[in-house]
PDB file of C-alpha atoms and ligand atoms in Angstrom:
ATOM      1  CA  UNK A 290     106.374 119.283  91.700  1.00 69.00           C
ATOM      2  CA  UNK A 291     103.512 117.112  92.986  1.00 69.00           C
ATOM      3  CA  UNK A 292     101.145 119.974  92.066  1.00 73.00           C
ATOM      4  CA  UNK A 293     102.567 120.095  88.546  1.00 72.00           C
ATOM      5  CA  UNK A 294     102.122 116.365  88.049  1.00 72.00           C
ATOM      6  CA  UNK A 295      98.475 116.559  89.046  1.00 74.00           C
ATOM      7  CA  UNK A 296      97.906 119.247  86.412  1.00 91.00           C
ATOM      8  CA  UNK A 297      96.295 117.937  83.202  1.00 92.00           C
ATOM      9  CA  UNK A 298      98.549 120.036  80.979  1.00 93.00           C
ATOM     10  CA  UNK A 299     101.780 118.693  82.496  1.00 94.00           C
ATOM     11  CA  UNK A 300     100.435 115.154  82.578  1.00 95.00           C
ATOM     12  CA  UNK A 301      99.619 115.424  78.871  1.00 96.00           C
ATOM     13  CA  UNK A 302     103.070 116.837  78.108  1.00 97.00           C
ATOM     14  CA  UNK A 303     104.759 114.138  80.230  1.00 97.00           C
ATOM     15  CA  UNK A 304     102.863 111.415  78.421  1.00 97.00           C
ATOM     16  CA  UNK A 305     103.683 112.536  74.885  1.00 98.00           C
ATOM     17  CA  UNK A 306     107.260 113.581  75.685  1.00 98.00           C
ATOM     18  CA  UNK A 307     107.906 110.167  77.250  1.00 98.00           C
ATOM     19  CA  UNK A 308     106.419 108.303  74.281  1.00 98.00           C
ATOM     20  CA  UNK A 309     108.506 110.186  71.730  1.00 98.00           C
ATOM     21  CA  UNK A 310     111.716 110.026  73.820  1.00 98.00           C
ATOM     22  CA  UNK A 311     111.248 106.256  74.214  1.00 98.00           C
ATOM     23  CA  UNK A 312     110.812 106.017  70.442  1.00 98.00           C
ATOM     24  CA  UNK A 313     114.104 107.871  70.025  1.00 98.00           C
ATOM     25  CA  UNK A 314     115.845 105.628  72.580  1.00 98.00           C
ATOM     26  CA  UNK A 315     114.617 102.564  70.709  1.00 98.00           C
ATOM     27  CA  UNK A 316     116.794 103.615  67.740  1.00 98.00           C
ATOM     28  CA  UNK A 317     119.952 102.619  69.663  1.00 97.00           C
ATOM     29  CA  UNK A 318     119.062  98.922  70.166  1.00 97.00           C
ATOM     30  CA  UNK A 319     117.730  98.917  66.609  1.00 96.00           C
ATOM     31  CA  UNK A 320     121.135 100.116  65.368  1.00 95.00           C
ATOM     32  CA  UNK A 321     122.775  97.322  67.364  1.00 92.00           C
ATOM     33  CA  UNK A 322     120.388  94.796  65.834  1.00 93.00           C
ATOM     34  CA  UNK A 323     121.240  95.996  62.318  1.00 91.00           C
ATOM     35  CA  UNK A 324     124.980  95.893  63.082  1.00 88.00           C
ATOM     36  CA  UNK A 325     124.737  92.258  64.139  1.00 86.00           C
ATOM     37  CA  UNK A 326     122.363  91.048  61.425  1.00 88.00           C
ATOM     38  CA  UNK A 327     123.919  92.954  58.496  1.00 80.00           C
ATOM     39  CA  UNK A 328     127.055  90.776  58.376  1.00 69.00           C
ATOM     40  CA  UNK A 329     128.478  92.440  61.486  1.00 68.00           C
ATOM     41  CA  UNK A 330     128.950  96.071  60.511  1.00 71.00           C
ATOM     42  CA  UNK A 331     130.795  97.261  63.627  1.00 71.00           C
ATOM     43  CA  UNK A 332     132.284 100.723  63.996  1.00 70.00           C
ATOM     44  CA  UNK A 333     135.029 100.183  66.613  1.00 68.00           C
ATOM     45  CA  UNK A 334     138.024  97.865  66.409  1.00 65.00           C
ATOM     46  CA  UNK A 335     137.377  96.630  69.949  1.00 70.00           C
ATOM     47  CA  UNK A 336     133.895  95.416  68.911  1.00 71.00           C
ATOM     48  CA  UNK A 337     134.950  92.961  66.184  1.00 66.00           C
ATOM     49  CA  UNK A 338     138.340  93.646  64.572  1.00 61.00           C
ATOM     50  CA  UNK A 339     137.624  91.912  61.270  1.00 63.00           C
ATOM     51  CA  UNK A 340     134.220  93.435  60.783  1.00 65.00           C
ATOM     52  CA  UNK A 341     135.004  97.144  60.644  1.00 69.00           C
ATOM     53  CA  UNK A 342     132.793  98.291  57.830  1.00 73.00           C
ATOM     54  CA  UNK A 343     129.914 100.600  57.093  1.00 83.00           C
ATOM     55  CA  UNK A 344     126.609  99.187  55.985  1.00 87.00           C
ATOM     56  CA  UNK A 345     123.859 101.179  54.216  1.00 90.00           C
ATOM     57  CA  UNK A 346     121.106  99.823  56.499  1.00 91.00           C
ATOM     58  CA  UNK A 347     123.065 100.611  59.659  1.00 92.00           C
ATOM     59  CA  UNK A 348     123.832 104.109  58.354  1.00 94.00           C
ATOM     60  CA  UNK A 349     120.145 104.656  57.577  1.00 96.00           C
ATOM     61  CA  UNK A 350     119.110 103.836  61.175  1.00 97.00           C
ATOM     62  CA  UNK A 351     121.906 106.067  62.463  1.00 96.00           C
ATOM     63  CA  UNK A 352     120.723 109.001  60.312  1.00 97.00           C
ATOM     64  CA  UNK A 353     117.168 108.428  61.503  1.00 98.00           C
ATOM     65  CA  UNK A 354     118.389 108.458  65.120  1.00 98.00           C
ATOM     66  CA  UNK A 355     120.411 111.627  64.460  1.00 98.00           C
ATOM     67  CA  UNK A 356     117.317 113.299  62.991  1.00 98.00           C
ATOM     68  CA  UNK A 357     115.343 112.328  66.119  1.00 98.00           C
ATOM     69  CA  UNK A 358     118.012 113.983  68.257  1.00 98.00           C
ATOM     70  CA  UNK A 359     117.795 117.166  66.187  1.00 98.00           C
ATOM     71  CA  UNK A 360     114.012 117.378  66.497  1.00 98.00           C
ATOM     72  CA  UNK A 361     112.853 115.596  69.647  1.00 98.00           C
ATOM     73  CA  UNK A 362     115.182 117.378  72.061  1.00 98.00           C
ATOM     74  CA  UNK A 363     113.866 120.727  70.737  1.00 98.00           C
ATOM     75  CA  UNK A 364     110.296 119.481  71.192  1.00 98.00           C
ATOM     76  CA  UNK A 365     110.925 118.440  74.801  1.00 98.00           C
ATOM     77  CA  UNK A 366     112.525 121.785  75.737  1.00 98.00           C
ATOM     78  CA  UNK A 367     110.057 124.029  73.873  1.00 98.00           C
ATOM     79  CA  UNK A 368     107.049 121.844  74.731  1.00 98.00           C
ATOM     80  CA  UNK A 369     107.840 122.135  78.450  1.00 97.00           C
ATOM     81  CA  UNK A 370     108.142 125.938  78.225  1.00 97.00           C
ATOM     82  CA  UNK A 371     104.945 125.987  76.163  1.00 97.00           C
ATOM     83  CA  UNK A 372     103.087 124.042  78.877  1.00 96.00           C
ATOM     84  CA  UNK A 373     104.099 126.779  81.355  1.00 94.00           C
ATOM     85  CA  UNK A 374     102.399 129.455  79.201  1.00 94.00           C
ATOM     86  CA  UNK A 375      98.991 128.002  80.141  1.00 92.00           C
ATOM     87  CA  UNK A 376      97.602 127.168  76.691  1.00 95.00           C
ATOM     88  CA  UNK A 377      94.174 125.713  76.168  1.00 95.00           C
ATOM     89  CA  UNK A 378      94.374 121.958  76.950  1.00 96.00           C
ATOM     90  CA  UNK A 379      92.806 120.870  73.655  1.00 96.00           C
ATOM     91  CA  UNK A 380      95.202 123.098  71.660  1.00 97.00           C
ATOM     92  CA  UNK A 381      98.165 121.752  73.607  1.00 97.00           C
ATOM     93  CA  UNK A 382      97.025 118.156  73.090  1.00 98.00           C
ATOM     94  CA  UNK A 383      96.734 118.822  69.365  1.00 98.00           C
ATOM     95  CA  UNK A 384     100.341 120.100  69.273  1.00 98.00           C
ATOM     96  CA  UNK A 385     101.684 117.155  71.289  1.00 98.00           C
ATOM     97  CA  UNK A 386      99.777 114.517  69.335  1.00 98.00           C
ATOM     98  CA  UNK A 387     100.595 115.949  65.910  1.00 98.00           C
ATOM     99  CA  UNK A 388     104.302 116.174  66.801  1.00 98.00           C
ATOM    100  CA  UNK A 389     104.490 112.620  68.154  1.00 98.00           C
ATOM    101  CA  UNK A 390     102.524 111.271  65.186  1.00 98.00           C
ATOM    102  CA  UNK A 391     104.792 113.097  62.744  1.00 98.00           C
ATOM    103  CA  UNK A 392     107.921 111.597  64.324  1.00 98.00           C
ATOM    104  CA  UNK A 393     106.534 108.051  64.119  1.00 98.00           C
ATOM    105  CA  UNK A 394     105.681 108.617  60.459  1.00 98.00           C
ATOM    106  CA  UNK A 395     109.166 110.085  59.886  1.00 98.00           C
ATOM    107  CA  UNK A 396     110.777 106.993  61.421  1.00 98.00           C
ATOM    108  CA  UNK A 397     108.688 104.545  59.402  1.00 98.00           C
ATOM    109  CA  UNK A 398     109.288 106.529  56.183  1.00 98.00           C
ATOM    110  CA  UNK A 399     113.033 106.669  56.832  1.00 98.00           C
ATOM    111  CA  UNK A 400     113.531 103.031  57.861  1.00 97.00           C
ATOM    112  CA  UNK A 401     111.376 101.619  55.061  1.00 97.00           C
ATOM    113  CA  UNK A 402     112.835 104.112  52.551  1.00 96.00           C
ATOM    114  CA  UNK A 403     109.323 105.143  51.510  1.00 97.00           C
ATOM    115  CA  UNK A 404     109.216 107.426  48.475  1.00 96.00           C
ATOM    116  CA  UNK A 405     109.490 111.152  49.149  1.00 95.00           C
ATOM    117  CA  UNK A 406     107.771 113.408  50.128  1.00 97.00           C
ATOM    118  CA  UNK A 407     106.587 111.097  52.951  1.00 97.00           C
ATOM    119  CA  UNK A 408     109.668 111.646  55.123  1.00 98.00           C
ATOM    120  CA  UNK A 409     110.051 115.304  54.152  1.00 98.00           C
ATOM    121  CA  UNK A 410     106.408 116.102  54.893  1.00 98.00           C
ATOM    122  CA  UNK A 411     106.421 114.348  58.257  1.00 98.00           C
ATOM    123  CA  UNK A 412     109.569 116.282  59.192  1.00 98.00           C
ATOM    124  CA  UNK A 413     107.987 119.590  58.127  1.00 98.00           C
ATOM    125  CA  UNK A 414     104.831 118.881  60.170  1.00 98.00           C
ATOM    126  CA  UNK A 415     106.961 118.219  63.268  1.00 98.00           C
ATOM    127  CA  UNK A 416     109.014 121.383  62.733  1.00 98.00           C
ATOM    128  CA  UNK A 417     105.893 123.534  62.225  1.00 98.00           C
ATOM    129  CA  UNK A 418     104.386 122.140  65.447  1.00 98.00           C
ATOM    130  CA  UNK A 419     107.513 122.978  67.423  1.00 98.00           C
ATOM    131  CA  UNK A 420     107.711 126.465  65.873  1.00 98.00           C
ATOM    132  CA  UNK A 421     104.055 127.041  66.713  1.00 98.00           C
ATOM    133  CA  UNK A 422     104.753 126.242  70.390  1.00 98.00           C
ATOM    134  CA  UNK A 423     107.898 128.404  70.329  1.00 98.00           C
ATOM    135  CA  UNK A 424     105.841 131.292  68.914  1.00 97.00           C
ATOM    136  CA  UNK A 425     103.440 131.071  71.860  1.00 97.00           C
ATOM    137  CA  UNK A 426     106.320 130.946  74.349  1.00 97.00           C
ATOM    138  CA  UNK A 427     107.942 134.031  72.821  1.00 96.00           C
ATOM    139  CA  UNK A 428     104.723 136.044  72.479  1.00 95.00           C
ATOM    140  CA  UNK A 429     103.749 135.201  76.063  1.00 92.00           C
ATOM    141  CA  UNK A 430     107.201 136.177  77.333  1.00 87.00           C
ATOM    142  CA  UNK A 431     107.097 139.479  75.408  1.00 86.00           C
ATOM    143  CA  UNK A 432     104.177 140.664  77.524  1.00 77.00           C
ATOM    144  CA  UNK A 433     105.884 140.026  80.855  1.00 71.00           C
TER     145      UNK A 433
HETATM  146  N1  LIG B 682     120.141 117.450  59.427  1.00 53.50           N
HETATM  147  C1  LIG B 682     119.063 117.326  58.475  1.00 53.50           C
HETATM  148  C2  LIG B 682     118.352 118.687  58.377  1.00 53.50           C
HETATM  149  C3  LIG B 682     117.128 118.695  57.438  1.00 53.50           C
HETATM  150  C4  LIG B 682     116.157 117.570  57.774  1.00 53.50           C
HETATM  151  O1  LIG B 682     116.031 117.128  58.940  1.00 53.50           O
HETATM  152  N2  LIG B 682     115.500 117.047  56.737  1.00 53.50           N
HETATM  153  C5  LIG B 682     114.579 115.935  56.926  1.00 53.50           C
HETATM  154  C6  LIG B 682     113.527 115.933  55.815  1.00 53.50           C
HETATM  155  S1  LIG B 682     114.190 115.740  54.206  1.00 53.50           S
HETATM  156  C7  LIG B 682     115.284 114.601  56.950  1.00 53.50           C
HETATM  157  O2  LIG B 682     114.642 113.596  57.162  1.00 53.50           O
HETATM  158  N3  LIG B 682     116.616 114.586  56.677  1.00 53.50           N
HETATM  159  C8  LIG B 682     117.371 113.368  56.600  1.00 53.50           C
HETATM  160  C9  LIG B 682     118.403 113.228  57.657  1.00 53.50           C
HETATM  161  O3  LIG B 682     118.432 114.021  58.619  1.00 53.50           O
HETATM  162  O4  LIG B 682     119.178 112.263  57.587  1.00 53.50           O
HETATM  163  C10 LIG B 682     119.640 116.875  57.131  1.00 53.50           C
HETATM  164  O5  LIG B 682     120.866 116.885  56.984  1.00 53.50           O
HETATM  165  O6  LIG B 682     118.870 116.467  56.247  1.00 53.50           O
END
């Protein structure tokens, strides 16, 4: 494990995976903030009985968080396997940076309701990056 963490490839993966997972985790407190500030849009009766309601802003953050879960977990799993295939460091960095950048752009586009195709394109870029890493994992494994 200590050997892995002194390897540039795994350090690069750890850095970008941590950044994008922290971004995803930030969506939870942001949802809480929107619940409180948007006239108390709580989802459980034990939170505030008289304020059980849905709010479009809260639902938007929740959908954004859900989309992160759909895409970032796949990136972390496939990106880790990809790092084990021994890719060129600059190619790997390009994959990690493009994916993380695309998810930040997706979040900003979603939360600010920017006109499409900003959100759609950022999502597609992230998906293509993950598929590209998955392709390398599968082609490397085929030759075992
Ligand atoms: N679960 C997604 C699958 C497709 C997807 O992730 N689309 C991107 C680009 S349009 C998106 O931002 N969807 C909005 C969302 O997941 O709430 C959906 O229902 O839309």
